Each structure stands twice: as structure tokens, then as C-alpha cells.
Short mmCIF file of C-alpha atoms in Angstrom, two decimals:
data_model
loop_
_atom_site.label_atom_id
_atom_site.label_comp_id
_atom_site.label_asym_id
_atom_site.label_seq_id
_atom_site.Cartn_x
_atom_site.Cartn_y
_atom_site.Cartn_z
CA MET A 1 -8.83 -31.36 165.07
CA LYS A 2 -12.86 -29.95 164.30
CA GLU A 3 -11.98 -27.22 161.23
CA PRO A 4 -12.72 -23.90 162.91
CA LEU A 5 -17.09 -22.58 162.13
CA VAL A 6 -17.38 -20.11 159.82
CA PRO A 7 -19.87 -17.59 160.70
CA VAL A 8 -22.58 -16.72 158.31
CA VAL A 9 -23.97 -13.57 157.55
CA PRO A 10 -27.34 -13.88 155.88
CA MET A 11 -26.72 -11.49 152.51
CA SER A 12 -29.58 -9.25 150.87
CA HIS A 13 -31.88 -10.48 148.49
CA THR A 14 -30.21 -7.14 146.35
CA ALA A 15 -26.81 -8.09 147.13
CA HIS A 16 -25.02 -9.49 143.36
CA ILE A 17 -26.91 -6.43 141.87
CA ARG A 18 -23.93 -4.19 140.96
CA SER A 19 -24.75 -0.55 142.63
CA HIS A 20 -24.93 2.58 139.47
CA ARG A 21 -23.70 5.20 142.21
CA LYS A 22 -20.62 7.35 141.63
CA PRO A 23 -17.98 6.07 144.12
CA ARG A 24 -16.75 8.65 146.43
CA ARG A 25 -13.45 10.58 146.23
CA SER A 26 -11.04 9.64 148.96
CA ALA A 27 -10.26 12.71 151.23
CA THR A 28 -6.60 12.75 149.32
CA SER A 29 -7.52 13.11 146.64
CA SER A 30 -9.97 16.03 147.22
CA ILE A 31 -7.57 18.09 148.60
CA ALA A 32 -5.07 17.30 145.50
CA VAL A 33 -7.43 18.80 143.35
CA ARG A 34 -8.75 21.50 145.50
CA ALA A 35 -4.48 22.11 146.09
CA GLY A 36 -4.31 22.36 142.38
CA VAL A 37 -6.92 24.41 141.40
CA ALA A 38 -5.15 26.92 143.67
CA GLY A 39 -2.20 26.66 142.50
CA GLY A 40 -3.50 27.44 138.65
CA VAL A 41 -5.14 30.84 140.34
CA LEU A 42 -2.09 31.86 141.89
CA SER A 43 -0.11 30.78 138.70
CA MET A 44 -2.64 33.39 137.08
CA ALA A 45 -2.62 35.97 138.94
CA ALA A 46 1.37 36.20 139.58
CA ALA A 47 1.27 35.81 135.50
CA GLY A 48 -1.22 39.00 135.19
CA ALA A 49 1.33 40.92 137.82
CA SER A 50 4.36 39.97 135.38
CA ALA A 51 2.60 41.63 132.22
CA SER A 52 1.40 44.46 133.86
CA ALA A 53 4.72 44.84 135.30
CA SER A 54 6.43 44.77 131.88
CA ALA A 55 4.32 47.01 129.78
CA ALA A 56 5.30 49.75 132.54
CA GLU A 57 8.77 49.42 131.18
CA PRO A 58 9.25 50.27 127.96
CA VAL A 59 10.68 48.08 125.20
CA THR A 60 14.21 48.40 123.29
CA GLN A 61 15.13 46.22 121.14
CA THR A 62 18.57 45.56 119.72
CA ILE A 63 19.20 44.67 115.44
CA GLU A 64 21.43 43.57 114.42
CA LEU A 65 23.87 44.01 111.70
CA PRO A 66 23.72 41.58 109.26
CA THR A 67 26.86 39.84 108.69
CA LEU A 68 28.53 39.85 106.10
CA THR A 69 28.27 36.82 103.54
CA ALA A 70 29.61 35.80 100.44
CA ASP A 71 27.07 36.68 98.33
CA LEU A 72 26.57 39.96 99.88
CA SER A 73 30.10 40.82 99.41
CA ALA A 74 29.70 39.65 95.88
CA GLN A 75 27.15 42.62 95.62
CA VAL A 76 28.83 45.20 97.11
CA ALA A 77 31.52 44.49 94.61
CA GLN A 78 29.08 44.71 91.95
CA SER A 79 27.74 47.68 92.95
CA ALA A 80 31.35 49.06 93.70
CA ALA A 81 32.19 47.74 89.43
CA ALA A 82 29.22 49.35 87.92
CA THR A 83 29.73 52.58 89.83
CA GLN A 84 33.41 52.97 88.71
CA GLN A 85 32.82 52.20 84.96
CA ALA A 86 29.98 54.73 84.80
CA ALA A 87 32.47 57.53 86.03
CA ALA A 88 34.57 56.06 83.54
CA ASN A 89 32.12 56.30 80.49
CA TYR A 90 31.48 59.80 81.70
CA GLU A 91 34.39 61.19 81.75
CA LEU A 92 34.80 59.14 78.55
CA ARG A 93 32.09 61.55 76.76
CA ALA A 94 33.73 64.26 78.36
CA GLU A 95 36.68 63.61 76.43
CA ARG A 96 35.17 63.36 73.10
CA ASP A 97 32.61 66.09 73.56
CA ALA A 98 36.02 67.72 73.78
CA ALA A 99 38.22 67.03 71.34
CA ALA A 100 34.30 67.34 69.35
CA ALA A 101 34.27 71.47 70.39
CA LYS A 102 38.45 71.77 69.50
CA ALA A 103 37.44 69.98 65.80
CA ALA A 104 34.84 72.45 65.23
CA ALA A 105 36.67 75.88 66.52
CA GLU A 106 39.21 74.58 64.16
CA ALA A 107 37.61 73.55 61.21
CA LYS A 108 35.88 77.23 61.60
CA LYS A 109 39.35 78.92 61.74
CA ASP A 110 40.74 77.19 59.30
CA LEU A 111 37.11 77.80 57.29
CA ALA A 112 37.91 81.54 58.52
CA ALA A 113 41.20 80.94 56.55
CA ALA A 114 39.85 80.18 53.18
CA LYS A 115 37.69 82.34 53.10
CA LYS A 116 40.40 85.51 54.25
CA ALA A 117 42.46 83.83 51.59
CA GLU A 118 40.23 84.28 49.03
CA ALA A 119 39.28 87.73 49.56
CA LYS A 120 43.16 88.33 49.11
CA LYS A 121 43.05 86.64 46.14
CA LYS A 122 39.87 88.90 44.54
CA ALA A 123 41.34 91.85 45.47
CA ALA A 124 44.91 91.47 44.30
CA GLU A 125 42.82 90.52 41.12
CA ALA A 126 40.77 93.59 41.36
CA ALA A 127 43.99 95.34 41.77
CA ARG A 128 45.81 94.24 38.61
CA LYS A 129 42.68 95.44 36.50
CA ALA A 130 43.02 98.30 38.23
CA ALA A 131 46.69 98.66 37.07
CA ALA A 132 46.09 97.57 33.78
CA GLU A 133 43.35 99.55 33.37
CA ARG A 134 45.38 102.66 34.25
CA ALA A 135 48.34 101.63 32.04
CA THR A 136 45.55 101.73 29.08
CA ARG A 137 44.62 105.70 30.25
CA SER A 138 47.95 106.78 30.36
CA ALA A 139 48.28 105.50 27.46
CA GLU A 140 45.77 107.35 25.88
CA ARG A 141 46.71 110.37 27.97
CA THR A 142 47.69 113.85 26.04
CA THR A 143 49.88 116.23 27.31
CA LEU A 144 47.26 119.16 28.95
CA SER A 145 46.22 122.36 27.53
CA ALA A 146 48.52 125.47 29.51
CA SER A 147 45.15 127.58 28.92
CA ALA A 148 41.80 127.36 31.31
CA SER A 149 38.12 128.59 30.15
CA THR A 150 36.60 128.79 33.25
CA SER A 151 35.89 132.06 34.95
CA THR A 152 36.34 131.43 38.59
CA SER A 153 40.62 130.08 36.88
CA VAL A 154 43.06 132.10 34.61
CA SER A 155 45.55 130.47 32.55
CA ALA A 156 47.30 127.49 33.90
CA PRO A 157 51.00 127.91 33.19
CA ALA A 158 52.66 126.12 31.21
CA SER A 159 55.19 124.30 33.04
CA GLY A 160 56.44 121.09 32.43
CA SER A 161 55.64 120.35 36.65
CA VAL A 162 51.71 121.44 37.08
CA ALA A 163 51.62 118.84 33.87
CA THR A 164 53.51 115.76 35.67
CA VAL A 165 51.71 116.10 38.99
CA ILE A 166 47.88 116.26 36.59
CA ALA A 167 48.80 113.40 35.21
CA PHE A 168 49.75 111.48 38.22
CA LEU A 169 46.59 112.63 39.17
CA LYS A 170 44.43 111.34 36.49
CA ALA A 171 45.93 107.99 36.98
CA GLN A 172 45.21 107.07 40.06
CA VAL A 173 41.32 106.97 39.09
CA GLY A 174 39.53 104.12 39.75
CA ASP A 175 41.45 103.86 42.82
CA ALA A 176 39.88 102.59 46.44
CA TYR A 177 39.83 105.41 49.03
CA VAL A 178 41.38 103.85 52.36
CA MET A 179 42.14 105.81 55.09
CA GLY A 180 45.69 105.71 56.07
CA ALA A 181 46.96 104.28 52.84
CA THR A 182 49.81 105.52 50.75
CA GLY A 183 49.26 103.57 47.50
CA PRO A 184 50.01 102.63 44.72
CA ASN A 185 46.43 100.94 44.41
CA ALA A 186 44.73 102.80 47.42
CA TRP A 187 44.39 106.46 49.23
CA ASP A 188 43.19 108.62 51.75
CA CYS A 189 43.24 112.28 50.46
CA SER A 190 46.63 113.96 52.05
CA SER A 191 48.50 110.72 50.68
CA LEU A 192 47.12 111.18 47.36
CA VAL A 193 48.36 115.05 46.95
CA GLN A 194 51.24 114.36 48.33
CA ALA A 195 52.34 111.68 45.93
CA ALA A 196 51.58 113.72 43.20
CA TYR A 197 53.93 116.36 44.80
CA LYS A 198 56.41 113.77 45.18
CA GLN A 199 56.69 113.38 41.01
CA VAL A 200 57.60 116.54 40.62
CA GLY A 201 60.26 116.19 43.66
CA VAL A 202 57.92 118.71 46.37
CA ASP A 203 57.56 117.05 49.73
CA LEU A 204 54.20 117.78 51.27
CA PRO A 205 53.62 117.45 54.63
CA ARG A 206 51.53 113.86 55.34
CA VAL A 207 48.26 115.44 56.83
CA SER A 208 45.56 117.93 55.35
CA GLN A 209 46.19 120.32 57.51
CA ASP A 210 49.41 121.27 57.23
CA GLN A 211 49.01 120.70 53.55
CA SER A 212 46.31 123.99 53.90
CA MET A 213 49.68 125.20 55.51
CA ALA A 214 52.37 125.32 52.55
CA GLY A 215 52.81 127.28 50.09
CA THR A 216 51.20 130.91 49.22
CA ASP A 217 47.39 131.46 50.04
CA VAL A 218 45.81 131.61 46.78
CA SER A 219 41.71 133.12 46.27
CA LEU A 220 39.22 131.54 45.11
CA SER A 221 39.24 133.51 42.13
CA ASN A 222 42.60 133.14 40.86
CA VAL A 223 42.83 129.12 41.05
CA GLN A 224 45.23 127.19 38.75
CA VAL A 225 45.66 124.34 38.10
CA GLY A 226 48.17 122.55 40.11
CA ASP A 227 46.82 124.52 42.88
CA ILE A 228 46.19 122.24 46.21
CA LEU A 229 42.50 123.15 47.29
CA TYR A 230 41.52 122.61 50.41
CA TRP A 231 38.00 122.19 52.77
CA GLY A 232 37.92 123.43 56.16
CA GLY A 233 39.89 126.05 58.45
CA LYS A 234 43.30 126.50 57.10
CA GLY A 235 45.78 124.76 59.48
CA SER A 236 42.46 122.27 60.74
CA ALA A 237 41.66 121.68 57.44
CA TYR A 238 39.66 118.18 56.99
CA HIS A 239 40.68 117.49 53.25
CA VAL A 240 42.24 118.24 50.36
CA GLY A 241 42.66 117.89 46.50
CA VAL A 242 43.68 119.34 43.31
CA TYR A 243 42.30 121.36 40.86
CA ILE A 244 42.56 120.84 37.39
CA GLY A 245 40.92 123.22 35.20
CA ASN A 246 37.48 123.68 33.69
CA GLY A 247 36.28 124.10 37.32
CA GLN A 248 36.88 120.63 38.60
CA TYR A 249 39.07 118.87 41.28
CA LEU A 250 40.52 115.37 41.21
CA ASP A 251 40.46 113.92 44.73
CA ALA A 252 40.74 109.97 47.03
CA ALA A 253 37.13 111.24 48.07
CA ASN A 254 35.84 108.23 50.50
CA PRO A 255 35.54 104.93 50.75
CA SER A 256 32.28 104.58 47.81
CA LYS A 257 33.82 106.52 45.45
CA GLY A 258 37.21 106.06 45.76
CA VAL A 259 39.80 108.84 43.19
CA VAL A 260 37.52 110.91 41.31
CA ILE A 261 37.08 114.13 39.69
CA GLN A 262 34.52 116.45 40.69
CA ASP A 263 33.07 119.62 40.11
CA LEU A 264 34.31 122.07 42.21
CA SER A 265 30.26 123.47 42.34
CA GLY A 266 28.96 120.89 43.72
CA TYR A 267 31.23 120.96 47.17
CA PRO A 268 33.27 124.47 46.96
CA ALA A 269 36.60 124.33 48.28
CA SER A 270 37.63 126.92 52.02
CA GLY A 271 40.77 127.91 50.13
CA ALA A 272 43.75 126.89 48.21
CA VAL A 273 47.30 126.84 48.18
CA ARG A 274 50.42 126.97 45.51
CA VAL A 275 53.42 125.59 45.78
CA LEU A 276 54.11 125.50 41.94
#
């Protein structure tokens, strides 16, 4: 059997050289590329539209509270404990301040009491000293003269009652003047006069106004030893004393002088009464 004949095609003399021309893309590949590009453009357009829509609406964020972890709970508890401790410290400080203020007040009170006690002690000592001086003066007293030698008085009556009154009054010289006091170491003007006449059984009113109304009126030119002198109007006198002769009177004068003997010329009386 004869083999079939293979036709012989004449070849170009450059057929054995590889061509440098880029291979042409197939139609299917070109269509796919163009479809991809178009799809990308559409996707970008859609994304832009979506972004514009999103920008038109406000964005609301929701913030969630942190979950209390074990560390955060411990910090809260520690802060609460610190606050409680600070409050306790403040209360303790306030109590200490109050206690200190109370102690200072008590110390001040104690100091005042001590000063008052010291003042009382000094007053008692002064009273004892004054009493000793009065006792010395009493021992040295002599019987009063029965006469007076002044131009404004007549002879004093030789009365033991008058002598007793004058002796009592002179024994009080140097005592203090204290308004409302009634002896034995402090007097006011009317309490001294009242106490002096009480020594001889004569009860006088307590105040100077009433004492100026007691007994018999006597002119100052006829005043005698033992007569009561008063200053101010009769019935409204503001001061009293007792005439002791020689132009002098004895009275509880004022807080600065106390019980003293004074000259009648230096402080003329308004009137006089006689009760003995």
C-alpha cells in the first residue's frame, strides 16, 4: 500500500526567525478588561454618592459606660475610705479645739477666783489692821471737853450720852466709805450717824433725808456738840454728819476720804437738828 503524499508548502527564508510583534489580545480578553474598568468607575460613583448621603446626616456616637473592673472598684473603695478618714480627722480636730477652749475658759475662771480670794484676804488683813488702830485710838481717848470755844457754837452740854456718841464716831475714823454699808468697818454717811446714836438708845431713820427731819431744828449759829448737820434741803438732804466742836464735824465723807474729821468752814452745812 502506498503512503499518502504530504503536500510540500514552500517556506519563507525568514520563517525560522521569531517575530517581535506583540501578540494580539483576543476579543474576549478585551471585553473583560473594558467591563472591569466600567465596573470600577460605577463602584467609585456609588461610593461617592453614599459618602455624600452620609455627610448630609449627622453622625451620632453612643458612648458606653466603662465596665467596673476589679481595679476600678478597688480605687472607688479606697477613695471612699480616704473621704471617711478625712471626715473623722476633722471631727477629732473639732473636738480637740473645743476641749482646748473649755480648758482655757476654766483656767481663766480659776485665775479670777484666785484673784478674788487674794483680794478678800487683803481686805480682811486691812480690816484687822484698821481694827487694831481703832483699838489703839480708843485706849488713848480722853473724856471730851464739856465746852466749845468757837464763835459759831455755845458750850456743849455735860452729857454722858453726847460723849458716848462722839467717842463712838471718833473710833471709826479711818474706816472706808461704801454706799449702803452699815459697819463695822465700812459706812455711808447716814448709817454712821444712825449707829452712833444707837449707842445711847436713840433710834434714828436709816437715810439722810429722814434724819434731817428728826429732833428739833437748830440754827447753825447755836449748834452744839452732838447735833446732826445736814446738807441739802430739810427732808431732802443728801448728806449728814455730826458736829464735834471747835468748828469741826465728823462724817463718812466719800469713797476717797472715808470716815474723817473736817472743818465746817470748808463745807458749810445747810441746817442742823438736835436729838439729845
